[in-house]
Short mmCIF file of N, CA, C and O in Angstrom, two decimals:
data_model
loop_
_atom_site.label_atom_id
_atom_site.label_comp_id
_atom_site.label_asym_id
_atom_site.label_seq_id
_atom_site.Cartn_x
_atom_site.Cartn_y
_atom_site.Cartn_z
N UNK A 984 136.39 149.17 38.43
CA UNK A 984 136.71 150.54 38.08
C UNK A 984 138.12 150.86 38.57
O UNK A 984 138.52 150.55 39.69
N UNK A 985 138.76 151.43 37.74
CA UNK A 985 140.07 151.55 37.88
C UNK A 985 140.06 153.27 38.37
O UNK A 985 139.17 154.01 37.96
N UNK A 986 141.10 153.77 39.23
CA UNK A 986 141.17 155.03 39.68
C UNK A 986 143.07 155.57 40.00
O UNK A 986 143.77 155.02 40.85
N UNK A 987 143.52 156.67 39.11
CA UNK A 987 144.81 156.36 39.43
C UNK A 987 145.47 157.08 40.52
O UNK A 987 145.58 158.22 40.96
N UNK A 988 145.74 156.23 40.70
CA UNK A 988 146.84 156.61 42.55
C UNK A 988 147.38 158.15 42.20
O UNK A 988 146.53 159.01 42.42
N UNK A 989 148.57 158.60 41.72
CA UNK A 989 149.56 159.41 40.94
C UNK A 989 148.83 159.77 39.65
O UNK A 989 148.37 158.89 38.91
N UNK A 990 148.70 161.25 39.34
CA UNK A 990 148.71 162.06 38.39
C UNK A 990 149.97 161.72 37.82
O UNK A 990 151.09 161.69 38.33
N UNK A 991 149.48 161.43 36.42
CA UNK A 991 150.57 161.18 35.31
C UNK A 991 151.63 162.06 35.21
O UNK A 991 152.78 161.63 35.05
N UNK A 992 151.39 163.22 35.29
CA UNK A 992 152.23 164.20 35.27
C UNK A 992 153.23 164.43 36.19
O UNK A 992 154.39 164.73 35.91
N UNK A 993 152.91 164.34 36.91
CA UNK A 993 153.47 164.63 38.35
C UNK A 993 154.45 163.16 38.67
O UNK A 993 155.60 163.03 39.08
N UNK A 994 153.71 162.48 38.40
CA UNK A 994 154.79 161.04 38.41
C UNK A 994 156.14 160.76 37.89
O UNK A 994 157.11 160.13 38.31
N UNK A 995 155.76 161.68 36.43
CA UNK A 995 156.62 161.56 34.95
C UNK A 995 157.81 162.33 35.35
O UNK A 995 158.95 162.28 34.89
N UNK A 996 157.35 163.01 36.24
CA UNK A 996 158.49 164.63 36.65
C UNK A 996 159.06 164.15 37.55
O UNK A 996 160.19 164.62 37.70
N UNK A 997 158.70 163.21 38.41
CA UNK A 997 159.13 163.25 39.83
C UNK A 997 159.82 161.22 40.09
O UNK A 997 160.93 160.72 40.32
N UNK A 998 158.66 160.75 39.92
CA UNK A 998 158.81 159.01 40.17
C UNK A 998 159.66 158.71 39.05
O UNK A 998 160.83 158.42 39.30
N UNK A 999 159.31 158.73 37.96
CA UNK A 999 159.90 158.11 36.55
C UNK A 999 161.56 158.63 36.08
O UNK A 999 162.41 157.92 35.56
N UNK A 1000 161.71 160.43 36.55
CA UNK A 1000 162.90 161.10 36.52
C UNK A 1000 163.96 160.44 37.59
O UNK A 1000 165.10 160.08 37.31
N UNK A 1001 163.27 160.36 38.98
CA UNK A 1001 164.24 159.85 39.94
C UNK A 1001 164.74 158.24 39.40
O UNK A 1001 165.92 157.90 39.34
N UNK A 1002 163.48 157.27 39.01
CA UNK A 1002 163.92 155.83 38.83
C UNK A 1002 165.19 155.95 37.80
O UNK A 1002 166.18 155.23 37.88
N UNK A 1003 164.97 157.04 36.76
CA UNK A 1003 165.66 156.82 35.52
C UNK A 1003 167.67 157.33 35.94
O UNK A 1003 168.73 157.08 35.37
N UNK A 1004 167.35 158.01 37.03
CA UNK A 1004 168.59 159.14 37.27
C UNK A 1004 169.30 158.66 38.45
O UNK A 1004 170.15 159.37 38.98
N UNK A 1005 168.98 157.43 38.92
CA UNK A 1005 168.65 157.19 40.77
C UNK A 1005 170.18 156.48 40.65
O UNK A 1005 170.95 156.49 41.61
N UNK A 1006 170.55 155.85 39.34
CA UNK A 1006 172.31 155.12 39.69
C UNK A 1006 173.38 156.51 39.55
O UNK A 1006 174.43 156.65 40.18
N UNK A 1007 172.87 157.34 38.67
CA UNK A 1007 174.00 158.33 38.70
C UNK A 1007 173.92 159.34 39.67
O UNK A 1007 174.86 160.01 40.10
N UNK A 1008 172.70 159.42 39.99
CA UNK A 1008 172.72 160.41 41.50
C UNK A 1008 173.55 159.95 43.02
O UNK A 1008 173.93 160.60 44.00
N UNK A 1009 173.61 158.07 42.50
CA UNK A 1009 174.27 157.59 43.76
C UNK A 1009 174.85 157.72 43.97
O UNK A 1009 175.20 158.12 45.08
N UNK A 1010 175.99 157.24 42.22
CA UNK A 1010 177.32 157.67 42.45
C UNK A 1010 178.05 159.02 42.68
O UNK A 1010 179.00 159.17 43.45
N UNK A 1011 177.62 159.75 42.11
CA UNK A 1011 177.79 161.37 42.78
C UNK A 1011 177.93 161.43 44.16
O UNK A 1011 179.07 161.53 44.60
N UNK A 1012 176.65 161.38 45.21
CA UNK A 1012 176.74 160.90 46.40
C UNK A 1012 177.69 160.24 47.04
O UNK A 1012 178.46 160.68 47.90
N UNK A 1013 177.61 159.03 46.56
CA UNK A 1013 179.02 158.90 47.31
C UNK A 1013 180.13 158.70 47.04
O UNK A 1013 180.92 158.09 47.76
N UNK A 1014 180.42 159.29 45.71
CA UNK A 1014 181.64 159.78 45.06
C UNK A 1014 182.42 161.40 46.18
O UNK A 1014 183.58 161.81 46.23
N UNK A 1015 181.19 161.91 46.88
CA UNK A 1015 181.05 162.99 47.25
C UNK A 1015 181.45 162.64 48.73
O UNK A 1015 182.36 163.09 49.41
N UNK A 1016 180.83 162.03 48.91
CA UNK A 1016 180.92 160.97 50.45
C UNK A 1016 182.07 160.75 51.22
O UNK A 1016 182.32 161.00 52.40
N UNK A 1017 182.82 160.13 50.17
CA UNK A 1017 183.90 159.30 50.85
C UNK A 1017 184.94 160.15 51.24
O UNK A 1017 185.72 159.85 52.14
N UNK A 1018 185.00 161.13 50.65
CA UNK A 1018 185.85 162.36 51.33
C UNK A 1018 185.49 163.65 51.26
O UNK A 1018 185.98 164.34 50.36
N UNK A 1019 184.75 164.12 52.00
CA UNK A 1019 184.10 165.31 52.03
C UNK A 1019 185.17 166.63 52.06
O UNK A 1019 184.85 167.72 51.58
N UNK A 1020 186.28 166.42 52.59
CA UNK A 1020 187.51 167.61 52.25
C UNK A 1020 188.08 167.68 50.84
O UNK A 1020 188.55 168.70 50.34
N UNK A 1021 188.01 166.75 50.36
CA UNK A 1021 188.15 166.26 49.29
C UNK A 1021 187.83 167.21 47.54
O UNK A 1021 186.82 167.86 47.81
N UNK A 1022 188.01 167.38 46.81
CA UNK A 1022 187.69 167.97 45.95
C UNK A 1022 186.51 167.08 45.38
O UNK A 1022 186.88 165.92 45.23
N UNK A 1023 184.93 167.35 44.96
CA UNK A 1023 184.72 166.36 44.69
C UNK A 1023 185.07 165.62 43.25
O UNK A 1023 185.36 166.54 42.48
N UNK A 1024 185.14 164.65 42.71
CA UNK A 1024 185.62 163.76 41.48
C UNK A 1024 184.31 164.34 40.11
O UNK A 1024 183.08 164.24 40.06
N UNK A 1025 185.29 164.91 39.23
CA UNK A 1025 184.22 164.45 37.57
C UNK A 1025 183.38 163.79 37.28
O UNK A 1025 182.44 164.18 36.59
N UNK A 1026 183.51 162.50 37.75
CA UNK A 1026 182.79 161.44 37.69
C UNK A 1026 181.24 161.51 37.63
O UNK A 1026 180.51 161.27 36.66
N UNK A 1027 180.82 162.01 39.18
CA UNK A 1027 179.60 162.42 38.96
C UNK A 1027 179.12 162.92 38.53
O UNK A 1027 178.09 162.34 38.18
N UNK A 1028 179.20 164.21 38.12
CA UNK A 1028 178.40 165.41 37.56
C UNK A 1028 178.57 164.77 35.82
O UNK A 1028 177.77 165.09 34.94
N UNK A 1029 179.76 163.82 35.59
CA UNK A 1029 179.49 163.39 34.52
C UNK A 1029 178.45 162.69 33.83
O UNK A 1029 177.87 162.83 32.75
N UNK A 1030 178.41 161.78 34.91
CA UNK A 1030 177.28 160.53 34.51
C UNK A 1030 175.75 161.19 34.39
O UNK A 1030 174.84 160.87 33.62
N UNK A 1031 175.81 162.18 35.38
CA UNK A 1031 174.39 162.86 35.18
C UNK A 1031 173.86 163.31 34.18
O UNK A 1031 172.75 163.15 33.68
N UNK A 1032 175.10 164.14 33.80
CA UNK A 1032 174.70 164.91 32.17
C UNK A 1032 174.55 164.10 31.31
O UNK A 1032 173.59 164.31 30.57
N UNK A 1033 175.46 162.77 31.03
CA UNK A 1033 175.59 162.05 30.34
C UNK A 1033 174.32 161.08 30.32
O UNK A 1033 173.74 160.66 29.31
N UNK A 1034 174.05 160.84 31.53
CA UNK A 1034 172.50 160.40 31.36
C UNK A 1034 171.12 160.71 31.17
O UNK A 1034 170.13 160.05 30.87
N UNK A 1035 171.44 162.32 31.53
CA UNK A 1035 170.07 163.21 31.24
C UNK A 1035 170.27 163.51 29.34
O UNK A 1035 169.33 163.87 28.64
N UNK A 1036 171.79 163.26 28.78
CA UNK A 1036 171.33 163.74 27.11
C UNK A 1036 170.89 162.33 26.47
O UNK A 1036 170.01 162.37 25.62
N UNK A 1037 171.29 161.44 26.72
CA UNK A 1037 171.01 159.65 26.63
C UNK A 1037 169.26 159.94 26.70
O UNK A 1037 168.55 160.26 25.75
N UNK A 1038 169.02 159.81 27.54
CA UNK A 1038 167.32 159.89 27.85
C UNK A 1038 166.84 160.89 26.94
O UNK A 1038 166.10 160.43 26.06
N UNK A 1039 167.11 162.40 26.88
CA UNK A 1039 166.76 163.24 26.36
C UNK A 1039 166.83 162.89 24.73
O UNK A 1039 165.85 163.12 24.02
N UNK A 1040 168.02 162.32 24.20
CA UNK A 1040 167.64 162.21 22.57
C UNK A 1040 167.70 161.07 22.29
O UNK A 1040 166.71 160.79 21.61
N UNK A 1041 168.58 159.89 22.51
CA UNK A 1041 168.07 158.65 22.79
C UNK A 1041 166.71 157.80 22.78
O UNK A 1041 166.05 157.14 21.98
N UNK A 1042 166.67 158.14 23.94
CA UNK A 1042 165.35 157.47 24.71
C UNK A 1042 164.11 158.04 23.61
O UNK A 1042 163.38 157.34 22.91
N UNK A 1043 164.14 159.44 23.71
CA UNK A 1043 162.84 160.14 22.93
C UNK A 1043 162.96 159.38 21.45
O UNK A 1043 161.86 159.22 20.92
N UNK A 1044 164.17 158.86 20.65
CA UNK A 1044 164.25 159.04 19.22
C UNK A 1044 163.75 157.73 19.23
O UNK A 1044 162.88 157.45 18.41
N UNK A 1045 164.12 156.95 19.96
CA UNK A 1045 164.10 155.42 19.77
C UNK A 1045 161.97 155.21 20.12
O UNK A 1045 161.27 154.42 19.48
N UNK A 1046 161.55 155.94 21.02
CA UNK A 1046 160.45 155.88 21.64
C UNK A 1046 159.39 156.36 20.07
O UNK A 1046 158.47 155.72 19.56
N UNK A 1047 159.96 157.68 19.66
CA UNK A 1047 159.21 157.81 18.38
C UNK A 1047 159.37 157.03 17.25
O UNK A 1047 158.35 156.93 16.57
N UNK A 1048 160.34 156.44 16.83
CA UNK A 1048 160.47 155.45 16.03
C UNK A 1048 159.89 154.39 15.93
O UNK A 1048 159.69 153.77 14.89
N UNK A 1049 159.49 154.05 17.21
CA UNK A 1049 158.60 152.65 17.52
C UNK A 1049 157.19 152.90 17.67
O UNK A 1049 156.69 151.95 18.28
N UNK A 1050 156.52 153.58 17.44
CA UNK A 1050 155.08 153.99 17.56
C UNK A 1050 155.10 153.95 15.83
O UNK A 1050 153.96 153.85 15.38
N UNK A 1051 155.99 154.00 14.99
CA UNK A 1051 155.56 153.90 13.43
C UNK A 1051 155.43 155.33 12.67
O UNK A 1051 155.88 156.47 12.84
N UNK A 1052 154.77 154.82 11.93
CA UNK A 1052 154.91 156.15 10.57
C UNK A 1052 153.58 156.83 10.67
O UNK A 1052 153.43 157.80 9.94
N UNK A 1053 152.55 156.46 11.48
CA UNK A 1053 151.55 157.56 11.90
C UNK A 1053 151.84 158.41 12.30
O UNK A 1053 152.93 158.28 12.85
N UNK A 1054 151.39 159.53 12.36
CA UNK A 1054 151.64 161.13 12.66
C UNK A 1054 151.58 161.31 14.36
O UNK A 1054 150.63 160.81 14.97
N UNK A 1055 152.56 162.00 15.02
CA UNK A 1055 152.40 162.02 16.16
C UNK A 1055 152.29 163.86 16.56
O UNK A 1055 152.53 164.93 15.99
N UNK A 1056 151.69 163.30 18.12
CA UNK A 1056 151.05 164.89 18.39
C UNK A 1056 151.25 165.39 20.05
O UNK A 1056 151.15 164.51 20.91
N UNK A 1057 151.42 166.21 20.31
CA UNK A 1057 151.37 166.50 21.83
C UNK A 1057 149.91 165.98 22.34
O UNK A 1057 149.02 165.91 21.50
N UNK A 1058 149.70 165.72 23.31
CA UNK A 1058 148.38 165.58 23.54
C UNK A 1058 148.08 166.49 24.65
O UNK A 1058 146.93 166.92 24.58
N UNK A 1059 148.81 166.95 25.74
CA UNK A 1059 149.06 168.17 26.32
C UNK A 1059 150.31 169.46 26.16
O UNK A 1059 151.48 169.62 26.54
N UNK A 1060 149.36 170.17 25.42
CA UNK A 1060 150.27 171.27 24.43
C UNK A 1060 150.56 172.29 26.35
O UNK A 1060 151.67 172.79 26.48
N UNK A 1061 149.74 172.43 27.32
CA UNK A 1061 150.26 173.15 28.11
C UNK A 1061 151.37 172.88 29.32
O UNK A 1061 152.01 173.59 30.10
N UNK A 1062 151.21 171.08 28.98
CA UNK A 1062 152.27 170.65 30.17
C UNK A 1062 153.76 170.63 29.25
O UNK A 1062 154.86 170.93 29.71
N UNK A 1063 153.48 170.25 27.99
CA UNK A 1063 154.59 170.07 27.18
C UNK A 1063 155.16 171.50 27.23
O UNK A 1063 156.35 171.63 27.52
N UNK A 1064 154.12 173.02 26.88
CA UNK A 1064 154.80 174.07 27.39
C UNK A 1064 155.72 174.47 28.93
O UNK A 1064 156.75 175.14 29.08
N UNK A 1065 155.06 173.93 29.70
CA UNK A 1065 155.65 174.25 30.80
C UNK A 1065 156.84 173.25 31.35
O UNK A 1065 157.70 173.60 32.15
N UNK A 1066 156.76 172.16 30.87
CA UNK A 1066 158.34 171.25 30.83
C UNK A 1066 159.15 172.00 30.37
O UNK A 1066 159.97 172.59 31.06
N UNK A 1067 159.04 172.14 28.75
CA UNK A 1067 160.23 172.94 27.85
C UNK A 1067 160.45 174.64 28.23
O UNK A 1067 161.42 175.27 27.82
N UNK A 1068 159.73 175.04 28.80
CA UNK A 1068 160.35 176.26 29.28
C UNK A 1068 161.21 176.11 30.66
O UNK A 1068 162.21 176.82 30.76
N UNK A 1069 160.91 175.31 31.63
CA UNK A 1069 161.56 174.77 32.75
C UNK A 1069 162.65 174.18 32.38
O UNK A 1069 163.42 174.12 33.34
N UNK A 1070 163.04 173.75 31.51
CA UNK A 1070 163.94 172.78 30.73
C UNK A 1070 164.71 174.33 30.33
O UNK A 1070 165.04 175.02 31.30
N UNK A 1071 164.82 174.56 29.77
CA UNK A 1071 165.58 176.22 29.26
C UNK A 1071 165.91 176.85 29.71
O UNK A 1071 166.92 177.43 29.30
N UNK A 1072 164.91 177.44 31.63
CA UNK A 1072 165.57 177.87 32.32
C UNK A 1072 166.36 177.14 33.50
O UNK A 1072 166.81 177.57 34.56
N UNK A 1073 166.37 175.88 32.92
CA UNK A 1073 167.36 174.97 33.96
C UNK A 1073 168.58 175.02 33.63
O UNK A 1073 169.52 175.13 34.42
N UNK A 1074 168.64 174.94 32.19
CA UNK A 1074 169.98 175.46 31.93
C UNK A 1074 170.38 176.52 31.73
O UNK A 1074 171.61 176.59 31.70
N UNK A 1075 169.73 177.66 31.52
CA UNK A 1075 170.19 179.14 32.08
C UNK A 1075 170.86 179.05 33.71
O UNK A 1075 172.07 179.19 33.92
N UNK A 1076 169.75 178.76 34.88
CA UNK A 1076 170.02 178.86 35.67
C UNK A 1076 171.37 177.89 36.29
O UNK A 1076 172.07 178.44 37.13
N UNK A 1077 171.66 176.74 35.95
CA UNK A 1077 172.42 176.12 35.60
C UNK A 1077 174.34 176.85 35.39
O UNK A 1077 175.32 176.71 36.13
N UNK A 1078 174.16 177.70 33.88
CA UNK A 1078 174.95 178.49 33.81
C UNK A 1078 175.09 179.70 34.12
O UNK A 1078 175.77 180.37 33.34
N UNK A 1079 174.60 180.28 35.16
CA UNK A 1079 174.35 181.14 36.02
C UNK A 1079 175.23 180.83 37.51
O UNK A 1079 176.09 181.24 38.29
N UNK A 1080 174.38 179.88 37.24
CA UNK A 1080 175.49 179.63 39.44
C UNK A 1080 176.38 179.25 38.45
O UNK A 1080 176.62 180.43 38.18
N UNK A 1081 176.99 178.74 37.79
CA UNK A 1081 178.37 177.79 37.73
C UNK A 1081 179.54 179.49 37.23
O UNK A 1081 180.71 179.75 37.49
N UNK A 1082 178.67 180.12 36.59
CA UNK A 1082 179.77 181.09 36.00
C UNK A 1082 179.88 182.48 36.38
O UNK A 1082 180.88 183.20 36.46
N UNK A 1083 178.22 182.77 36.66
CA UNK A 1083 178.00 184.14 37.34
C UNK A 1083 178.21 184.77 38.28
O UNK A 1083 179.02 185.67 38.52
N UNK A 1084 176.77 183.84 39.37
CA UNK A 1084 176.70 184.38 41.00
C UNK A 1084 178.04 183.75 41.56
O UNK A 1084 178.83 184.58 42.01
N UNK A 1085 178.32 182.73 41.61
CA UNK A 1085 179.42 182.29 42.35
C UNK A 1085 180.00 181.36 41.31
O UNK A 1085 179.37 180.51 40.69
N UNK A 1086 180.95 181.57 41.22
CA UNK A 1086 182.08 180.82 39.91
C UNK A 1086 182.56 179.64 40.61
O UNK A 1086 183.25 179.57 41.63
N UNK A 1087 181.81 178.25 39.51
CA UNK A 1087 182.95 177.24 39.95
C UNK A 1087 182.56 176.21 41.47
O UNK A 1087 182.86 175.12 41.93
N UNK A 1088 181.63 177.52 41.83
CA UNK A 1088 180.41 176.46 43.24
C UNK A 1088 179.82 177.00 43.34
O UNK A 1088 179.75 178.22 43.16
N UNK A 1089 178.54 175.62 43.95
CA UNK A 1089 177.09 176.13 44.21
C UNK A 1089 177.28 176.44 45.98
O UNK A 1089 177.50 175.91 47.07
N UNK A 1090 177.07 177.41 45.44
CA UNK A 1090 176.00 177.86 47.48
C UNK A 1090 175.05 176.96 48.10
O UNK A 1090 174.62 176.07 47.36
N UNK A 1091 174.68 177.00 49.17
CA UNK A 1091 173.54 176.83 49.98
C UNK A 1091 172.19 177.38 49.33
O UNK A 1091 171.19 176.91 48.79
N UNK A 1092 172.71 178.64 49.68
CA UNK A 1092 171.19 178.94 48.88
C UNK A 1092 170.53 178.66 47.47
O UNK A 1092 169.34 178.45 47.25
N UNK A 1093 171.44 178.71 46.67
CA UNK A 1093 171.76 178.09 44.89
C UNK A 1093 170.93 176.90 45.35
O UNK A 1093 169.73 176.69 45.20
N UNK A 1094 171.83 176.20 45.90
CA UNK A 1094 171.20 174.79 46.08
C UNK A 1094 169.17 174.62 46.64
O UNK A 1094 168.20 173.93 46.30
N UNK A 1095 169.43 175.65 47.57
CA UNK A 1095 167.65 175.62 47.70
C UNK A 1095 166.91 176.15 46.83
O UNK A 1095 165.79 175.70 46.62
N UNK A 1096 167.42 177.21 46.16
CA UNK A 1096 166.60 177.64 45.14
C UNK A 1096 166.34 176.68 44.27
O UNK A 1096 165.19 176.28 44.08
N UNK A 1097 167.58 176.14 43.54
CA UNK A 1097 167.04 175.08 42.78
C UNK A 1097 165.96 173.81 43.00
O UNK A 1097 165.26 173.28 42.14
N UNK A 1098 166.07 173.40 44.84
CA UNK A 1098 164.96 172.81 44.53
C UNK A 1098 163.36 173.45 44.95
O UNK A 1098 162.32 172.78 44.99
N UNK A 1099 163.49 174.90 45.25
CA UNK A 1099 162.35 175.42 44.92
C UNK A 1099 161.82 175.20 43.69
O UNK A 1099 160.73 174.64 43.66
N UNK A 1100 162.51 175.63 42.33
CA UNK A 1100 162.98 175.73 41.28
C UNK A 1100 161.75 174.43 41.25
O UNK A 1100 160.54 174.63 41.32
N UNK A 1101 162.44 173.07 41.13
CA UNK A 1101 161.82 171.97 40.88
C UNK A 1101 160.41 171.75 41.39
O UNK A 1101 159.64 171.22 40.58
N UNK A 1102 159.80 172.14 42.93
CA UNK A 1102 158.90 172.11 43.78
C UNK A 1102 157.53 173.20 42.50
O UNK A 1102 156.36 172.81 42.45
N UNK A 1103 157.93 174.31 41.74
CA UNK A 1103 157.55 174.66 41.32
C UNK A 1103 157.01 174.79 40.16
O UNK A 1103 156.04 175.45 39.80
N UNK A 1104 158.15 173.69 39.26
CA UNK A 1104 157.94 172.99 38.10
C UNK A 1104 156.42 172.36 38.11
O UNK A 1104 155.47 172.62 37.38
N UNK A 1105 156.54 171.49 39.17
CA UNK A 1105 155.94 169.80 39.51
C UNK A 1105 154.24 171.09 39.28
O UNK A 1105 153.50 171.05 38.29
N UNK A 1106 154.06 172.04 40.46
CA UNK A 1106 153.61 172.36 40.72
C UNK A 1106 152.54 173.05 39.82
O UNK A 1106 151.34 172.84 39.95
N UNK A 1107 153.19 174.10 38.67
CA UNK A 1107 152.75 173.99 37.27
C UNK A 1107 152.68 173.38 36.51
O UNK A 1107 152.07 173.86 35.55
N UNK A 1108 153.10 172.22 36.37
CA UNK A 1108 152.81 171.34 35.20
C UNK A 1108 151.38 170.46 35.92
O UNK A 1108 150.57 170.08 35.07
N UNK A 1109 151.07 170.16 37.22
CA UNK A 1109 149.64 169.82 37.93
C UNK A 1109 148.57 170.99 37.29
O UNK A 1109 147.55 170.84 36.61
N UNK A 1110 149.23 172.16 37.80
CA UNK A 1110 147.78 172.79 37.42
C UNK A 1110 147.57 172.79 35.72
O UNK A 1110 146.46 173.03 35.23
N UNK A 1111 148.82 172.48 34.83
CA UNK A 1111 148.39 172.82 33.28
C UNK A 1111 147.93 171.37 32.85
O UNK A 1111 147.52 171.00 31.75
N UNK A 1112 148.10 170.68 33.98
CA UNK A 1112 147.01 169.33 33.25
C UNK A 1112 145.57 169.07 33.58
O UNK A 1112 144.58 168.51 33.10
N UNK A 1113 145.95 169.78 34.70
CA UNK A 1113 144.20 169.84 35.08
C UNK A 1113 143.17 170.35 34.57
O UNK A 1113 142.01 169.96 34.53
N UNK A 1114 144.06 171.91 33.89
CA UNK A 1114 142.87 172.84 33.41
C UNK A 1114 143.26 171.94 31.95
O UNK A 1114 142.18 171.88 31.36
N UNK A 1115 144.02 171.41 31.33
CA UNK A 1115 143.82 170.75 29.87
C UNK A 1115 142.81 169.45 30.55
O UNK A 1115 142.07 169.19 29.60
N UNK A 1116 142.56 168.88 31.26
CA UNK A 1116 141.33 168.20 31.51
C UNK A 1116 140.02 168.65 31.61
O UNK A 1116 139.00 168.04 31.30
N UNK A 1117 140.16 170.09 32.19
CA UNK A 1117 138.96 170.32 32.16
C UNK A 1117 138.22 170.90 31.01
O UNK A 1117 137.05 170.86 30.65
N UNK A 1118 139.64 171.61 30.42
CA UNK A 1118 138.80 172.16 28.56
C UNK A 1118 138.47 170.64 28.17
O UNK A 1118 137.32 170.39 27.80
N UNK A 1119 139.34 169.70 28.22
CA UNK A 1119 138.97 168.52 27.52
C UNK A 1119 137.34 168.13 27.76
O UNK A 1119 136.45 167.83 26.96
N UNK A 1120 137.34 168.22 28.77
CA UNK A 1120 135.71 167.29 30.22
C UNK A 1120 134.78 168.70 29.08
O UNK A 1120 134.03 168.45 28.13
N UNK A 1121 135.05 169.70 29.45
CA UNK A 1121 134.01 170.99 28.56
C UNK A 1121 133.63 170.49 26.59
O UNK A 1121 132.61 170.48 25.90
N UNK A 1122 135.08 170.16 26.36
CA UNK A 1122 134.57 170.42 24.93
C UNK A 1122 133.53 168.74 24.45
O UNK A 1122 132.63 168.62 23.62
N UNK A 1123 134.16 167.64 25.42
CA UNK A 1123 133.18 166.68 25.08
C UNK A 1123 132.19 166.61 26.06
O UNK A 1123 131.80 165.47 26.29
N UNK A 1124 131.51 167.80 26.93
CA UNK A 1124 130.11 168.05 27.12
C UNK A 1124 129.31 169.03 25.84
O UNK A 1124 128.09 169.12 25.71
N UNK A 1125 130.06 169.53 25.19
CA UNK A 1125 129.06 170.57 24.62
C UNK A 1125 129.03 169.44 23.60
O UNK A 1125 127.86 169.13 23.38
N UNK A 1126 129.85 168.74 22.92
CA UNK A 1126 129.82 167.97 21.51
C UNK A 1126 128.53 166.75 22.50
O UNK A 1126 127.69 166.07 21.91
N UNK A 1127 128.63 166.75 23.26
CA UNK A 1127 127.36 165.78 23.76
C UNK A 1127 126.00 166.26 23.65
O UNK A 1127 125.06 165.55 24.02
#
């Protein structure tokens, strides 16, 4: 009997995002590193974006293409909701610190919020898979 360690969900957001993001986060780091008085370099914040739209239409187009000409479907319509709205206000919030609250830099606090921000994502997208498990566990008891 097999039992899984990691909720899929929670993995997808957290394990699978970091593995996929983990060379351009480095270089940022210590692009950032090596001279902290320093202005930090383009470089990083480049590769990030550049690797989060790669994955984002890329990765997805090539991924649907290869499953074939059968019809494809969400299979969790409430986690897929709560990604893509998190996704929308990431980049609101996003262009918010960069242009609004503080032009041009992130704060301290910017910076924690955002990873509240994330802590909270993870956090709803757990509970919208659970309760889509449990309508699931409900509707194939009554069809039983």
């Amino acid at each position: 009997m097999e039992k899984p360690i990691w909720n899929a969900t929670v993995a997808n957001l957290t394990l699978m995002a970091l593995g996929s993001s983990a060379p351009e986060i480095l270089l940022s780091v210590i692009g950032t590193l090596k001279d902290l008085e320093a202005e930090p370099p383009e470089l990083g914040p480049s590769t990030i974006v550049g690797s989060a739209a790669f994955n984002l239409l890329v990765i997805s187009g090539v991924s649907i293409m290869a499953v074939g000409d059968e019809p494809k479907k969400v299979n969790d319509v409430g986690v897929f909701a709560v990604t893509s709205i998190a996704s929308l206000f990431a980049y609101i919030w996003l262009f918010l610190t960069l242009t609004e609250i503080s032009e041009d830099e992130i704060s301290p606090l910017e910076a924690w919020l955002t990873l509240v921000y994330f802590v909270i994502l993870i956090v709803l997208a757990y509970v919208a898979d659970k309760l889509n498990e449990y309508i699931q566990s409900k509707k194939k008891t009554q069809e039983d």
